[in-house]
Tab-separated table of C-alpha atoms in Angstrom:
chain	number	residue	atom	x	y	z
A	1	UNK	CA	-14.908	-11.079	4.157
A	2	UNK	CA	-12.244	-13.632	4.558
A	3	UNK	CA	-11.415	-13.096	0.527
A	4	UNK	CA	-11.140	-8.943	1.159
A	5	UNK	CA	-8.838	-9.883	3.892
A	6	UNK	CA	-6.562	-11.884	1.834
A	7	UNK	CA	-6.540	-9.057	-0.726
A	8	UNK	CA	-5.603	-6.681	1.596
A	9	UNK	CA	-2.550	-8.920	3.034
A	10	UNK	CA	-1.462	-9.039	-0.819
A	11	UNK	CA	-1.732	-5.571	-1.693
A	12	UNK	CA	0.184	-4.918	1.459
A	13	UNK	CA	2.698	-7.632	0.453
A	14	UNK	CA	3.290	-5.542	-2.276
A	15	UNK	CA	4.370	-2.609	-1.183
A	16	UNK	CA	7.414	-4.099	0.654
A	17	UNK	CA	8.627	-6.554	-2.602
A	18	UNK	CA	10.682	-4.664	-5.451
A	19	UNK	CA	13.991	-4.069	-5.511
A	20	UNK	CA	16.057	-3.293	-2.570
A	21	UNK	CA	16.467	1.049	-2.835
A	22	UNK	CA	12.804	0.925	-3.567
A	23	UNK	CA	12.100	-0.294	0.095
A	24	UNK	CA	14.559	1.983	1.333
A	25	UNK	CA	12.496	4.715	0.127
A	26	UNK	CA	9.229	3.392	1.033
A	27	UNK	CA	10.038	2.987	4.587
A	28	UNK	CA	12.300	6.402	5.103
A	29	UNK	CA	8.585	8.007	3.877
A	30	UNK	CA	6.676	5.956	6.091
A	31	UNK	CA	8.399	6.761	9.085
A	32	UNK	CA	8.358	10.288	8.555
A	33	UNK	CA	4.774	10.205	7.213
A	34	UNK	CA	3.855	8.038	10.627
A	35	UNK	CA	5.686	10.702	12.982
A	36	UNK	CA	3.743	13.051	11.201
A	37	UNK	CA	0.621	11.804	11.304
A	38	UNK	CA	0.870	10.669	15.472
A	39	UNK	CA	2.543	14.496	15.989
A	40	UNK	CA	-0.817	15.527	15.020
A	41	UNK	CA	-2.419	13.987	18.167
A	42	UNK	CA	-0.987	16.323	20.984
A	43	UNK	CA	-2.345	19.913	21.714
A	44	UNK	CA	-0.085	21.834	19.192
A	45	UNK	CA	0.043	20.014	15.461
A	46	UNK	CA	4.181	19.501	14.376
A	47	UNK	CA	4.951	19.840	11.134
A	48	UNK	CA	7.360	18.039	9.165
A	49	UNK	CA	10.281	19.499	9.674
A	50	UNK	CA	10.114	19.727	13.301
A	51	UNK	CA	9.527	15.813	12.678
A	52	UNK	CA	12.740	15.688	11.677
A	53	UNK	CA	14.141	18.782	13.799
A	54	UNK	CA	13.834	16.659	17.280
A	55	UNK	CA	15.679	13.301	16.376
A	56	UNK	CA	18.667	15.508	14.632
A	57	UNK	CA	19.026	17.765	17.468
A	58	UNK	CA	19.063	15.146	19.637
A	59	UNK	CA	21.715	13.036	17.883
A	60	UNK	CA	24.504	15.904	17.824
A	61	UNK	CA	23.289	16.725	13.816
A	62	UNK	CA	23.812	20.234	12.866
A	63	UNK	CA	19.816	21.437	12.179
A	64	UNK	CA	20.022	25.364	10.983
A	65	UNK	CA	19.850	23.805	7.238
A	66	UNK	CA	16.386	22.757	8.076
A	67	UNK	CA	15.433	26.559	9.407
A	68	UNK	CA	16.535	27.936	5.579
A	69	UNK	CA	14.606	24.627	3.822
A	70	UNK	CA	11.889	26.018	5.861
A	71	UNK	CA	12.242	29.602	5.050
A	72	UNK	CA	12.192	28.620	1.401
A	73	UNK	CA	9.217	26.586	1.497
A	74	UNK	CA	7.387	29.269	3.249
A	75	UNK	CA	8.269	31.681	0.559
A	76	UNK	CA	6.885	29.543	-1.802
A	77	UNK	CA	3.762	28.301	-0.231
A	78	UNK	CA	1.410	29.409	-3.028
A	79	UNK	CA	3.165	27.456	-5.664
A	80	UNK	CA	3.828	24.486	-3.116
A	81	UNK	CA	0.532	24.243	-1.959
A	82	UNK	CA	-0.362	22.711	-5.519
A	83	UNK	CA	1.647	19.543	-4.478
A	84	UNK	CA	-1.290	18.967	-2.274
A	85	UNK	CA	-3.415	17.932	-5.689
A	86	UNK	CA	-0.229	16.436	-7.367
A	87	UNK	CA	0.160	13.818	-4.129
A	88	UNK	CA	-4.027	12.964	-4.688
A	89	UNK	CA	-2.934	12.940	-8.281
A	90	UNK	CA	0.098	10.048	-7.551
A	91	UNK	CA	-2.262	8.236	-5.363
A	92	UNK	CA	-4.769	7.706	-7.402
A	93	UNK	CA	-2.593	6.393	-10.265
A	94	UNK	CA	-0.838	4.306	-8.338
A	95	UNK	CA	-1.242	0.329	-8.932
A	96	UNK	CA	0.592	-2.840	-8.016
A	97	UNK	CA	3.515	-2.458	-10.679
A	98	UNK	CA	3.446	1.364	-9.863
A	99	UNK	CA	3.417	0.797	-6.161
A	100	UNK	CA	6.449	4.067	-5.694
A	101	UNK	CA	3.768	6.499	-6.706
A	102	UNK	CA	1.954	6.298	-3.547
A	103	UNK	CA	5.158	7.174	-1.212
A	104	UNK	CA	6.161	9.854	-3.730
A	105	UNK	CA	2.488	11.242	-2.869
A	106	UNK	CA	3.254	11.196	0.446
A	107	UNK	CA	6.422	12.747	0.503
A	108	UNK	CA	4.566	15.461	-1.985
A	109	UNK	CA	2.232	15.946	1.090
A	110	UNK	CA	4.763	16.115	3.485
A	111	UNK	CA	6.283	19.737	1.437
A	112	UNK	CA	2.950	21.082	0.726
A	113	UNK	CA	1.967	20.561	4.500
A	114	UNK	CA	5.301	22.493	5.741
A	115	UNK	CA	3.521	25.172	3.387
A	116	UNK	CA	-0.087	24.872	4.714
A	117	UNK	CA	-0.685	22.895	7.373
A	118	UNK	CA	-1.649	19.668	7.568
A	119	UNK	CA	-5.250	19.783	7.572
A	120	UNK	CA	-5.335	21.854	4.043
A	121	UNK	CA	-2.674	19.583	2.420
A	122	UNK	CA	-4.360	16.032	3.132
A	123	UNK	CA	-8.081	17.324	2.565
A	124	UNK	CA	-6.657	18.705	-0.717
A	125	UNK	CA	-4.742	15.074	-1.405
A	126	UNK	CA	-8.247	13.129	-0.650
A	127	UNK	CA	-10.527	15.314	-2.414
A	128	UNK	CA	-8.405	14.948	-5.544
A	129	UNK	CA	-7.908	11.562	-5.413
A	130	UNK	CA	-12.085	11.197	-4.598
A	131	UNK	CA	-12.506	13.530	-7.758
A	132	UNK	CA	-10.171	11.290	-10.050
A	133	UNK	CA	-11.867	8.054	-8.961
A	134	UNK	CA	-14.912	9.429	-9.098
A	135	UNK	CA	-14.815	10.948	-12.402
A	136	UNK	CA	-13.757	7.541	-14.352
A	137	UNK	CA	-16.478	5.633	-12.483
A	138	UNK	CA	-19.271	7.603	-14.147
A	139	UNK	CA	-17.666	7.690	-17.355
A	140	UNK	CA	-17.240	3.727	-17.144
A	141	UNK	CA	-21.327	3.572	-16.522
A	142	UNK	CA	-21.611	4.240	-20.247
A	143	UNK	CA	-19.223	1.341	-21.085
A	144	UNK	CA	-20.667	-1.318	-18.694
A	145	UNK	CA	-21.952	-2.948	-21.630
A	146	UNK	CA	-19.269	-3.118	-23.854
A	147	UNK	CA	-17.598	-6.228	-25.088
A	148	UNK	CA	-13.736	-5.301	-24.473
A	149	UNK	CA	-12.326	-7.450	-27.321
A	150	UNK	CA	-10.280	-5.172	-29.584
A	151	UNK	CA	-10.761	-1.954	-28.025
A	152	UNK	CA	-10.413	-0.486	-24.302
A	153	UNK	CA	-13.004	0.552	-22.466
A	154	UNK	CA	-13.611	1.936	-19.085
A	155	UNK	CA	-15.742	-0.655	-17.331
A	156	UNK	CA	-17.390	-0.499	-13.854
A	157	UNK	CA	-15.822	-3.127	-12.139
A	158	UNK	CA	-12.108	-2.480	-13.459
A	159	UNK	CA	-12.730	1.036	-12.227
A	160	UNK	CA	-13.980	0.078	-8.803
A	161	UNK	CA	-10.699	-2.409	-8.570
A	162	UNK	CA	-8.295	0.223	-9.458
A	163	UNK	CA	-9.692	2.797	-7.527
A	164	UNK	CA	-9.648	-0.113	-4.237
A	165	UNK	CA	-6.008	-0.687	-4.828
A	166	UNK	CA	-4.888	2.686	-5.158
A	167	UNK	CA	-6.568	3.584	-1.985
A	168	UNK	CA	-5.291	0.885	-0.008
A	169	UNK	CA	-1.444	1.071	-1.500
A	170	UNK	CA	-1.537	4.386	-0.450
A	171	UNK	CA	-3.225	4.371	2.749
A	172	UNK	CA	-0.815	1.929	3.878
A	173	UNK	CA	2.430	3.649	3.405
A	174	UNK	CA	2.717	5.058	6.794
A	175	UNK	CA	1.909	1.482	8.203
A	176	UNK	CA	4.894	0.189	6.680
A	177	UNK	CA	8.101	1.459	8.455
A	178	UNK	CA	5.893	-0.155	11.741
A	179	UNK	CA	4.732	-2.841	10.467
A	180	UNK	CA	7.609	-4.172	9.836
A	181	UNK	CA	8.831	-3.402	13.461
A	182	UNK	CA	6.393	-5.067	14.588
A	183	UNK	CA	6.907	-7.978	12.370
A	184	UNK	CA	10.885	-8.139	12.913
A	185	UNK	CA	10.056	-8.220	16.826
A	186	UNK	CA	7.674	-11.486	16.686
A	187	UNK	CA	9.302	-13.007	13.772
A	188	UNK	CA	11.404	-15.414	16.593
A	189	UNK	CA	8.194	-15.924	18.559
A	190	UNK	CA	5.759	-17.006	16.178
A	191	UNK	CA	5.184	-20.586	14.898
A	192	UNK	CA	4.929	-21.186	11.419
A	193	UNK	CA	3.332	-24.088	9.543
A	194	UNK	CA	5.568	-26.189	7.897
A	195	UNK	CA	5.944	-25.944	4.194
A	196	UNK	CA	6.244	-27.970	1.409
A	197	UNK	CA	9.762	-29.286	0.217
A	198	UNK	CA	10.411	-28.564	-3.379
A	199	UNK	CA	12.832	-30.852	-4.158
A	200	UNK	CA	10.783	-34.094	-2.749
A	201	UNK	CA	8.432	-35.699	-5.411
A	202	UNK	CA	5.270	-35.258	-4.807
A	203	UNK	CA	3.362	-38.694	-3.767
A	204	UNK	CA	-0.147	-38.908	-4.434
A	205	UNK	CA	-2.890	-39.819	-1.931
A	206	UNK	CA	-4.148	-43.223	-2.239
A	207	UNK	CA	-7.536	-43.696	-3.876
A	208	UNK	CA	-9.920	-44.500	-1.792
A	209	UNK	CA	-11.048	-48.545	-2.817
A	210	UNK	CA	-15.100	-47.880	-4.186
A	211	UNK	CA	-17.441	-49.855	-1.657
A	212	UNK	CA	-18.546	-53.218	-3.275
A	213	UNK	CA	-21.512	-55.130	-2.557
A	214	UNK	CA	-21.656	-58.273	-1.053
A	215	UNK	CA	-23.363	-59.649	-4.514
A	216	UNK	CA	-20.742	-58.187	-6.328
A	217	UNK	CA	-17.956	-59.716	-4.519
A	218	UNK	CA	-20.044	-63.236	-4.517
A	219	UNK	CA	-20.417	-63.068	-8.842
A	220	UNK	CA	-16.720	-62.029	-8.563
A	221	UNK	CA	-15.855	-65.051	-6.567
């Protein structure tokens, strides 16, 4: 347990390292994918453009552009709604060095939703990603005896492990943009072991002395 945990702080470790615009991007789809998500909660579902219709009307922000991006998504919606299986698509290839394909997913969600709703675009986003995952774990039963030594093969466990870490980079992404609220706020508060210096040499332990006998000592004597 204590192992899973400590891959799970890792994985989520890396979704916030990378260069600098890469955050930037992470967290801008986080929040919106969050506000999303928690808009979901109350009587009448929002969608994601009225996510981003409140906080612009109330700054001052001129908002009819959003009406026509609407419009045009609507128009669209049969075509759009296939960005549904491209975001399960994203997900499931994403992996630690590939970590932007899981907010791209998201933000592919976020369009096909404003097309069809949010309960049609993220059923179609998991079942395709559940499909993918699922499809290279039975083709990796017939290599689970293979020797991989100068060829690739598909093997069980390498499937399970890819399939773990795209789920949880992806699941993640609307954590993010709160997260790191949340650590930003207790950062001051919270007490942190103190940490090796670098630059110090490192000094050994002293050996413990092995018990003699009193014989011993005596013949030494």
């Amino acid at each position: 347990m204590r192992d899973l945990r400590r891959e799970f702080v890792r994985l989520c470790r890396c979704v916030v390292t990378g260069p600098r615009w890469q955050l930037v991007i992470v967290v801008v789809v986080s929040a919106w994918s969050c506000a999303w998500i928690l808009g979901q909660v109350g009587g009448t579902p929002t969608s994601p453009l009225a996510v981003l219709r409140g906080p612009l009307d109330w700054a001052g922000v001129p908002i009819g552009w959003l009406d026509a991006v609407g419009g045009w998504i609507r128009e669209r919606q049969d075509v759009l709604a296939g960005l549904a299986v491209v975001a399960g698509l994203l997900w499931a290839v994403t992996t630690e060095r590939g970590r932007l394909a899981a907010p791209t997913g998201w933000f592919a969600v976020l369009v096909a939703a404003e097309a069809i709703g949010y309960a049609a675009a993220v059923h179609r986003a998991l079942i395709t990603l559940a499909v993918v995952i699922g499809v290279f774990a039975l083709l990796s039963c017939a290599g689970r005896r293979a020797f991989v030594v100068d060829r690739i093969a598909l093997l069980p466990r390498g499937v399970l492990h890819a399939g773990a870490t795209a789920v949880t980079l992806s699941a993640v992404v609307p954590l993010i943009a709160p997260g790191l609220l949340v650590a930003g706020l207790m950062r001051p508060y919270v007490t942190r072991p103190p940490r090796l210096d670098p630059t110090r040499p490192h000094i050994p332990r002293q050996r413990a002395r092995p018990a003699v006998s009193p014989a011993e000592e005596h013949r030494s004597a």
